[in-house]
Backbone as JSON Lines, residues from 0, in Angstrom:
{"i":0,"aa":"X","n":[-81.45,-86.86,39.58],"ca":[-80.38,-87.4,40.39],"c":[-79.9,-88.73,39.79]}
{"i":1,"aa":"X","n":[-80.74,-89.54,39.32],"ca":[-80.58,-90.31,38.71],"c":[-79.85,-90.41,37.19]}
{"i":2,"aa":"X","n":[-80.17,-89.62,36.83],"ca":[-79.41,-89.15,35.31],"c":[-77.73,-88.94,35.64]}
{"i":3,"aa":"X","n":[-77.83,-88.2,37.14],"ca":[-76.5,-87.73,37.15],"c":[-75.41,-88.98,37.57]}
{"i":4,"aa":"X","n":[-76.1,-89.85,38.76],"ca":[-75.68,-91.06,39.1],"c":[-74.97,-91.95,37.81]}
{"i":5,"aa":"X","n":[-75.88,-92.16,36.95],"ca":[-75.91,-93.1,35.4],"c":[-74.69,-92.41,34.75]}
{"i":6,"aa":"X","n":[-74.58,-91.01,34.54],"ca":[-73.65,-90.24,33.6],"c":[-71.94,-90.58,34.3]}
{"i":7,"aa":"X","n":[-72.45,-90.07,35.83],"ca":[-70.95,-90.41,36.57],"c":[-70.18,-92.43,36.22]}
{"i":8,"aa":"X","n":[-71.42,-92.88,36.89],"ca":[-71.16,-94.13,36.47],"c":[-70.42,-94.59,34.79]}
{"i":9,"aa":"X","n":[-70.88,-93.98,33.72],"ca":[-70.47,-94.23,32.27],"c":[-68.73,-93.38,32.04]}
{"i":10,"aa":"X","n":[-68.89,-92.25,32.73],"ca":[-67.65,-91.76,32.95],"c":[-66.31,-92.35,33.24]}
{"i":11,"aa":"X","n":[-66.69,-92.97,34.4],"ca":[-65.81,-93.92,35.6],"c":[-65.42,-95.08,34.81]}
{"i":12,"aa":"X","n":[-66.33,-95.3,33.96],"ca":[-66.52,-97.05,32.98],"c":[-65.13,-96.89,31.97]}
{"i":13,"aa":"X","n":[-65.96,-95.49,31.06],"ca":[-65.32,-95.02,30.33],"c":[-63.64,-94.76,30.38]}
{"i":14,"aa":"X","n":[-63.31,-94.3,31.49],"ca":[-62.21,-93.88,32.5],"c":[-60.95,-95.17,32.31]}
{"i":15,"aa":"X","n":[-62.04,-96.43,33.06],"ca":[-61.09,-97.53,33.35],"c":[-60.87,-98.02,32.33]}
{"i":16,"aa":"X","n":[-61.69,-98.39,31.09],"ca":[-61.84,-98.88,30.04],"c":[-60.89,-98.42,28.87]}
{"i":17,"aa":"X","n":[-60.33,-97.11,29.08],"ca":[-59.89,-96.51,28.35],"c":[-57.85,-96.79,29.01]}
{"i":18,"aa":"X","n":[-57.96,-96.88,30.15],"ca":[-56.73,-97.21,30.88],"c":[-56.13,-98.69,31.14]}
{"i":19,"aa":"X","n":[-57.35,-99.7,30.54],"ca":[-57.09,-100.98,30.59],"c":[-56.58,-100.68,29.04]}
{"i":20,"aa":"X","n":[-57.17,-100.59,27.81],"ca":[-56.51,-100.65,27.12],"c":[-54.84,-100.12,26.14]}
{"i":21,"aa":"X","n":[-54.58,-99.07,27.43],"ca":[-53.58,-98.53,26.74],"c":[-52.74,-99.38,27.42]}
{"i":22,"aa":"X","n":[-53.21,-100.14,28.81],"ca":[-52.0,-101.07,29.42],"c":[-51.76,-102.27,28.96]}
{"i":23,"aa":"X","n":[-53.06,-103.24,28.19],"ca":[-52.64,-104.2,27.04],"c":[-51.96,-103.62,26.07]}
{"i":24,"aa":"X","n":[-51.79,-102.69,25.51],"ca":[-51.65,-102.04,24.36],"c":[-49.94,-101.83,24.51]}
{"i":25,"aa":"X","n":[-49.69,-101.62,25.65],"ca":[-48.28,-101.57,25.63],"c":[-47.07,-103.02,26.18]}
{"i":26,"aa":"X","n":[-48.29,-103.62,26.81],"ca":[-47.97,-105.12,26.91],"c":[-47.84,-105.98,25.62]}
{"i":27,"aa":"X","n":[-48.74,-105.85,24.98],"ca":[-48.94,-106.63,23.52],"c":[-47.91,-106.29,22.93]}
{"i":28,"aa":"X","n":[-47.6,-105.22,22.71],"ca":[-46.78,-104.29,22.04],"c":[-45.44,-104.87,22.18]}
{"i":29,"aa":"X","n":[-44.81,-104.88,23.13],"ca":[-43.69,-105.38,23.88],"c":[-43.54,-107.11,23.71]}
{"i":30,"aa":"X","n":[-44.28,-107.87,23.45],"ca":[-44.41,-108.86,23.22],"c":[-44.2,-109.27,22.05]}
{"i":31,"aa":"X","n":[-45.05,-108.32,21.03],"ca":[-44.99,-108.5,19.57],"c":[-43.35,-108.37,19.07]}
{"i":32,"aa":"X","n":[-42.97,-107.32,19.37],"ca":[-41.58,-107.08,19.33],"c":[-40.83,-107.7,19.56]}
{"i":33,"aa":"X","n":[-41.11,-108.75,20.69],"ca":[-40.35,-109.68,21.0],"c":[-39.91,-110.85,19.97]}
{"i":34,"aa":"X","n":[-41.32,-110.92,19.68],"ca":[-41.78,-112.36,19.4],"c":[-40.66,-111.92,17.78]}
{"i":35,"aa":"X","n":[-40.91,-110.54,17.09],"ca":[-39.91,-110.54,15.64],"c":[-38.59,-110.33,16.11]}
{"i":36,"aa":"X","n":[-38.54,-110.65,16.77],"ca":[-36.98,-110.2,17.37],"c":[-36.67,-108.73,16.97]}
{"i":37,"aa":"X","n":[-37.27,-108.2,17.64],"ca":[-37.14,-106.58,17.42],"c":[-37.44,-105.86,18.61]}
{"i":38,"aa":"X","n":[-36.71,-106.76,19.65],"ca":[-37.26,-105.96,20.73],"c":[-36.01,-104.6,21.44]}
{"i":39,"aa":"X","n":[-37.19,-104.28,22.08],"ca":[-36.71,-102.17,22.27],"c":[-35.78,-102.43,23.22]}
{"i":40,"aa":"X","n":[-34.72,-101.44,22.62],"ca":[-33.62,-101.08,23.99],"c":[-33.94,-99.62,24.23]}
{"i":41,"aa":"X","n":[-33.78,-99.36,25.77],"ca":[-34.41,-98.08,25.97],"c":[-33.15,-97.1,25.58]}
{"i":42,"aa":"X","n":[-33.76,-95.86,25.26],"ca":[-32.59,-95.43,24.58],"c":[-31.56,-94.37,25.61]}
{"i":43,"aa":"X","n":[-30.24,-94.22,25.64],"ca":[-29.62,-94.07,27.22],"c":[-29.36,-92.35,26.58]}
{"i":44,"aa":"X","n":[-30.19,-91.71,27.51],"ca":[-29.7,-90.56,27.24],"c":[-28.09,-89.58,26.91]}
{"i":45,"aa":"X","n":[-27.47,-88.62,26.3],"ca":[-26.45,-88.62,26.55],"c":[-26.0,-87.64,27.35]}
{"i":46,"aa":"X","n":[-25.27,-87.74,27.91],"ca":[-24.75,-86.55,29.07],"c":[-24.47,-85.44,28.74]}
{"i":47,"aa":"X","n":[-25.13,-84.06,28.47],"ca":[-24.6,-82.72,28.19],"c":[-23.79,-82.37,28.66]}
{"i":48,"aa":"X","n":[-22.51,-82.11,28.12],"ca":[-21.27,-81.25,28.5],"c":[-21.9,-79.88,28.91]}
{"i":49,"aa":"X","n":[-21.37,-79.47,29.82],"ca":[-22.18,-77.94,30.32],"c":[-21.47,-77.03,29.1]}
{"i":50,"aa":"X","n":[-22.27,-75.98,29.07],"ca":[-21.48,-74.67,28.34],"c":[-20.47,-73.81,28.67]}
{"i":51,"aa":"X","n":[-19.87,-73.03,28.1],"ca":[-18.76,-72.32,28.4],"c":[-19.63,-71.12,29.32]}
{"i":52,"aa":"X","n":[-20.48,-70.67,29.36],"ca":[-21.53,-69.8,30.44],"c":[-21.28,-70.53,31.7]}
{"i":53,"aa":"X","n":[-22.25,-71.94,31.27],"ca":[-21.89,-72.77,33.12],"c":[-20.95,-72.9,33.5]}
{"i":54,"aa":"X","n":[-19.82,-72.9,32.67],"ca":[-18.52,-73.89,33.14],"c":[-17.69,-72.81,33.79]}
{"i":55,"aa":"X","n":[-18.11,-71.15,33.33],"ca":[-17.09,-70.49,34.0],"c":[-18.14,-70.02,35.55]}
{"i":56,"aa":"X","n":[-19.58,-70.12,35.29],"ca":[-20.58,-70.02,36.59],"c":[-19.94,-70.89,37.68]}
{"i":57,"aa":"X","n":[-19.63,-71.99,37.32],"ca":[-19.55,-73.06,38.37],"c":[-17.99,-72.5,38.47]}
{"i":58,"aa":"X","n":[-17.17,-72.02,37.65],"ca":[-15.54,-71.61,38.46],"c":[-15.66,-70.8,39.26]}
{"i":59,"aa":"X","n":[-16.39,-69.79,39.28],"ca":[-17.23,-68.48,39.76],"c":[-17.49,-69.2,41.24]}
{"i":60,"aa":"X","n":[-18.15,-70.08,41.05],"ca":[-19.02,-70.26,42.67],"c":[-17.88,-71.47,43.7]}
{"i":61,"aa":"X","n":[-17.0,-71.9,42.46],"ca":[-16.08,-72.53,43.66],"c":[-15.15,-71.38,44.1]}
{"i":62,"aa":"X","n":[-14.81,-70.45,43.62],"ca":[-13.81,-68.87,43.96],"c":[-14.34,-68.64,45.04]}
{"i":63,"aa":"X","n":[-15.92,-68.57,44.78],"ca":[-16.58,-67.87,45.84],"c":[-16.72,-68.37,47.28]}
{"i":64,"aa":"X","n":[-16.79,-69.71,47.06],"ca":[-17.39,-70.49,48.17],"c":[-15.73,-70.34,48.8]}
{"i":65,"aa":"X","n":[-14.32,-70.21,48.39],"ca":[-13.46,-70.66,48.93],"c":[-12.92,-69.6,49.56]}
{"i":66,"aa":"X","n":[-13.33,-68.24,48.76],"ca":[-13.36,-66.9,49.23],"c":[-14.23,-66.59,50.9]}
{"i":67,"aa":"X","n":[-15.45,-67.28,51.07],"ca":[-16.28,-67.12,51.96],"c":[-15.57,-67.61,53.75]}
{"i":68,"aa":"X","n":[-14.72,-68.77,52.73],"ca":[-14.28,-69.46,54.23],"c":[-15.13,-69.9,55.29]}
{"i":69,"aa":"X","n":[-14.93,-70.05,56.63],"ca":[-15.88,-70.55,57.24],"c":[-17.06,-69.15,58.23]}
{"i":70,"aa":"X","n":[-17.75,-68.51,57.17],"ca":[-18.83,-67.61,57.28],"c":[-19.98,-68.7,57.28]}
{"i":71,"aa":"X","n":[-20.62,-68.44,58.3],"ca":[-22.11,-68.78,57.92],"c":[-23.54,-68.31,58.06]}
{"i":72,"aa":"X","n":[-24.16,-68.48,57.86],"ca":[-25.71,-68.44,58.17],"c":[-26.04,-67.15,57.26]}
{"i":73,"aa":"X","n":[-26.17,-65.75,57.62],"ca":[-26.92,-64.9,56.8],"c":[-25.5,-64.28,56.12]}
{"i":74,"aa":"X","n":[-24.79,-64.11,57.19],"ca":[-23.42,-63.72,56.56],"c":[-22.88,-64.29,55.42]}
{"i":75,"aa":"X","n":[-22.18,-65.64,55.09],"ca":[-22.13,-65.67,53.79],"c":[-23.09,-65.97,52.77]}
{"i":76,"aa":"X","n":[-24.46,-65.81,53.48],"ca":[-24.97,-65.96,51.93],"c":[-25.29,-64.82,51.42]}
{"i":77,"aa":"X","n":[-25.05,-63.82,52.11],"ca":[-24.92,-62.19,51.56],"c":[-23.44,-62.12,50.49]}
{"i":78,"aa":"X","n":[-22.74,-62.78,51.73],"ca":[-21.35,-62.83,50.65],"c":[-20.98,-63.68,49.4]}
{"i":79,"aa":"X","n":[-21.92,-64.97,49.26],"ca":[-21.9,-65.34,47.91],"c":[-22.34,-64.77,47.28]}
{"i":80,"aa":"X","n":[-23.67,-64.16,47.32],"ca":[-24.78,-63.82,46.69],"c":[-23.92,-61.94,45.37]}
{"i":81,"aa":"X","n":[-23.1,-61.49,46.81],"ca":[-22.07,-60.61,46.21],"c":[-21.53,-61.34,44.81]}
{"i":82,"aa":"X","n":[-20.37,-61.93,45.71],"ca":[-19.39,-62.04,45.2],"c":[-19.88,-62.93,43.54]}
{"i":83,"aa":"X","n":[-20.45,-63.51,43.56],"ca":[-21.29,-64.24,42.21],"c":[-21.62,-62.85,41.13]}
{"i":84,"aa":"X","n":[-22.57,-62.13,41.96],"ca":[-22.6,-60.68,41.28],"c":[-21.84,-60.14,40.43]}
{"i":85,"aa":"X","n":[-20.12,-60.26,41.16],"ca":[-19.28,-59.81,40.86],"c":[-18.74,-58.85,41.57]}
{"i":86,"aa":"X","n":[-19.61,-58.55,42.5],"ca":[-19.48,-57.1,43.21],"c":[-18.14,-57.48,44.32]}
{"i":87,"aa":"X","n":[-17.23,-56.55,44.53],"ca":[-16.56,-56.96,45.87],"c":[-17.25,-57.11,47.33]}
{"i":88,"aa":"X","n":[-17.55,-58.43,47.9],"ca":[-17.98,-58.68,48.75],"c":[-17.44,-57.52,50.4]}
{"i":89,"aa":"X","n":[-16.08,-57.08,50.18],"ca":[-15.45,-56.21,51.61],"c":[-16.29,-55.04,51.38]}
{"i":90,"aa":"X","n":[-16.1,-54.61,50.21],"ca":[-16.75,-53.5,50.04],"c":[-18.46,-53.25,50.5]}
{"i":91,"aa":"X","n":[-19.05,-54.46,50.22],"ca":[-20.69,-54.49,50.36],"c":[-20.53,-54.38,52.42]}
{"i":92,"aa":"X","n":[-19.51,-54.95,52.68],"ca":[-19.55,-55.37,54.48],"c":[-19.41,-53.71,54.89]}
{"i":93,"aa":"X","n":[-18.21,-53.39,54.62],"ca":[-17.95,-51.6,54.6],"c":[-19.09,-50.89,54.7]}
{"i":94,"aa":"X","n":[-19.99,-50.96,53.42],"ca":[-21.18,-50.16,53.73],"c":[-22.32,-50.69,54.75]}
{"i":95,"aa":"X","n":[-22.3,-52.28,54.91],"ca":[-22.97,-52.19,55.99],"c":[-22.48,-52.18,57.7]}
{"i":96,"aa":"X","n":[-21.58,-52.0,57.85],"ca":[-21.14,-51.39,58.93],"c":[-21.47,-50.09,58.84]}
{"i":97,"aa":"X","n":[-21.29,-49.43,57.85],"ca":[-21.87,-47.36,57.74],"c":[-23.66,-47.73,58.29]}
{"i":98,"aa":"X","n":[-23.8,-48.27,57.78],"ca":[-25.57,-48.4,57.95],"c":[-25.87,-48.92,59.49]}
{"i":99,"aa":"X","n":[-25.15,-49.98,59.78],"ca":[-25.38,-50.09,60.73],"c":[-24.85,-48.93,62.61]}
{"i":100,"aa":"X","n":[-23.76,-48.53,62.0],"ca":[-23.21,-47.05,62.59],"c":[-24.21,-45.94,62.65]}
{"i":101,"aa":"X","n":[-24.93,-45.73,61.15],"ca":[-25.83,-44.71,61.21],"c":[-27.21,-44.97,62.27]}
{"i":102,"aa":"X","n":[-27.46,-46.73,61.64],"ca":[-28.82,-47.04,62.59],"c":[-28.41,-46.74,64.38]}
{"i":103,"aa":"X","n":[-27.1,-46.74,64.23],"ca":[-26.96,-46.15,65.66],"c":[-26.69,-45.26,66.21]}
{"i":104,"aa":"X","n":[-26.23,-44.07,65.39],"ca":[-26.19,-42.76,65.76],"c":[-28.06,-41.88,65.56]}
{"i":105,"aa":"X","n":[-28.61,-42.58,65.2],"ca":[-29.87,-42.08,64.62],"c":[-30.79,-42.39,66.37]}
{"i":106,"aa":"X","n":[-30.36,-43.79,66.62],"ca":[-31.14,-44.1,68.1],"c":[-30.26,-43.44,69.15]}
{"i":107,"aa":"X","n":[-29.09,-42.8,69.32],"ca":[-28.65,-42.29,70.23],"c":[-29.05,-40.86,70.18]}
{"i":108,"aa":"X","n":[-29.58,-40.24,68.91],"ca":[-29.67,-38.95,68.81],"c":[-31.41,-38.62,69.17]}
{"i":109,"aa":"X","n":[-31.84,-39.99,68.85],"ca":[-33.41,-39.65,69.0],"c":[-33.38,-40.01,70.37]}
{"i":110,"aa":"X","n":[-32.87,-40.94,71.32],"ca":[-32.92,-40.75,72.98],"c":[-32.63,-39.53,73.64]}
{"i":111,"aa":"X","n":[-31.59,-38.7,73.17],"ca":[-31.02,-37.33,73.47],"c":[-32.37,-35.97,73.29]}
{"i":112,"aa":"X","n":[-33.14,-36.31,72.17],"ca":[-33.71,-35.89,71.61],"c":[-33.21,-34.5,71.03]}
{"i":113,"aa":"X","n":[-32.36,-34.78,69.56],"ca":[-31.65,-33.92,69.39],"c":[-32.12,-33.35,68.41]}
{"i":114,"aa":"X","n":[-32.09,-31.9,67.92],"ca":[-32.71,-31.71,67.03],"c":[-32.2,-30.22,66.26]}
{"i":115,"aa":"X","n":[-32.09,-30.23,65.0],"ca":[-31.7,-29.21,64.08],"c":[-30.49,-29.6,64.14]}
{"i":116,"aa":"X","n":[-29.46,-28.01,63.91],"ca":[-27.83,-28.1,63.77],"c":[-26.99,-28.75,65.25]}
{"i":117,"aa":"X","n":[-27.76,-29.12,66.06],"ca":[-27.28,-30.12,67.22],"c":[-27.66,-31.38,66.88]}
{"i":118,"aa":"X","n":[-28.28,-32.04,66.15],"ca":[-28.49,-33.16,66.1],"c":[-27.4,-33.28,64.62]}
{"i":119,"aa":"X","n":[-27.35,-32.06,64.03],"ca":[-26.15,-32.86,62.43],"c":[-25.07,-32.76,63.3]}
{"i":120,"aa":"X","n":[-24.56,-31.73,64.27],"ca":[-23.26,-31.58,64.72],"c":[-23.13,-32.96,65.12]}
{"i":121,"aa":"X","n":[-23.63,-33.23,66.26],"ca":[-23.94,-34.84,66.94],"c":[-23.9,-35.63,65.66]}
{"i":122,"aa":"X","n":[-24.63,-36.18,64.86],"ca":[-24.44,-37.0,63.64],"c":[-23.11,-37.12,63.02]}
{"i":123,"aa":"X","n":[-22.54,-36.21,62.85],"ca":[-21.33,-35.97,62.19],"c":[-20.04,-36.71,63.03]}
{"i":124,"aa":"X","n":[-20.35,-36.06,64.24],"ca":[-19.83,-36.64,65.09],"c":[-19.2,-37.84,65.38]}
{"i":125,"aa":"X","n":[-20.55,-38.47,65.67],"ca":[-21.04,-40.08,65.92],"c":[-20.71,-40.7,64.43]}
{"i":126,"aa":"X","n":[-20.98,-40.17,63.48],"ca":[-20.35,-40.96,62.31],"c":[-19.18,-40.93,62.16]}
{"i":127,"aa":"X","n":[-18.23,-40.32,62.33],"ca":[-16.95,-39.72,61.83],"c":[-16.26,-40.82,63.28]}
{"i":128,"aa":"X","n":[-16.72,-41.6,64.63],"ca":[-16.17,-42.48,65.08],"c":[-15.6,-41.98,66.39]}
C-alpha cells in the first residue's frame, strides 16, 4: 500500500513539474522575443470564401426556407428536408395525405370488421373519396 501511495505521489510530482515547466517555458519564451525585438504577432487567420458546392447549398436553403413560408414545427421541417433533396415538397404532402386516407380507411374497415372482396370493395371505395 505503501509502494502504491509513494508511486501515486511521484506521478502527481512528476505531473506538476512537468506543467510548471512548459508554463515558464512559454513565458521566457515570450520575453526573450521581446527583449530581440522579435516579438510574435499572432497570426490572423484568413477567411475561406465558401465553394461553389456551398454557395449554391446555401441558395438552395434560402429558396427553400422562402418556399416553406410560415409552416412550422414537424411540417416544415419535412418540407425543407424535401425540398433541399430536391424532391418536390407538394408532391411528398400528396402522398401523405394517401397514407394518411389509407390509415383511415384501414381503421374504419377493421371496426366494420370487413373482410375479403367486401373489405377491397369498401377500400376502394373509401380511397377513391
Amino acid at each position: 500500500m505503501r509502494r502504491l501511495i509513494a508511486a501515486w505521489c511521484c506521478l502527481v510530482l512528476a505531473a506538476a513539474a512537468t506543467a510548471l515547466a512548459q508554463d515558464k517555458g512559454g513565458a521566457e519564451g515570450k520575453q526573450a522575443a521581446k527583449a530581440a525585438g522579435k516579438e510574435t504577432v499572432p497570426k490572423q487567420e484568413a477567411k475561406k470564401e465558401p465553394t461553389e458546392k456551398q454557395k449554391a447549398q446555401q441558395a438552395r436553403m434560402k429558396l427553400c426556407a422562402e418556399k416553406a413560408g410560415d409552416r412550422k414545427g414537424e411540417e416544415r421541417s419535412q418540407f425543407m428536408s424535401a425540398c433541399l433533396k430536391g424532391a418536390d415538397p407538394d408532391s411528398l404532402n400528396r402522398q401523405r395525405e394517401r397514407q394518411l386516407r389509407m390509415k383511415e380507411c384501414n381503421k374504419q374497415a377493421a371496426e366494420k370488421k370487413l373482410k375479403g372482396e367486401e373489405r377491397k370493395r369498401f377500400m376502394g371505395e373509401c380511397l377513391r373519396g
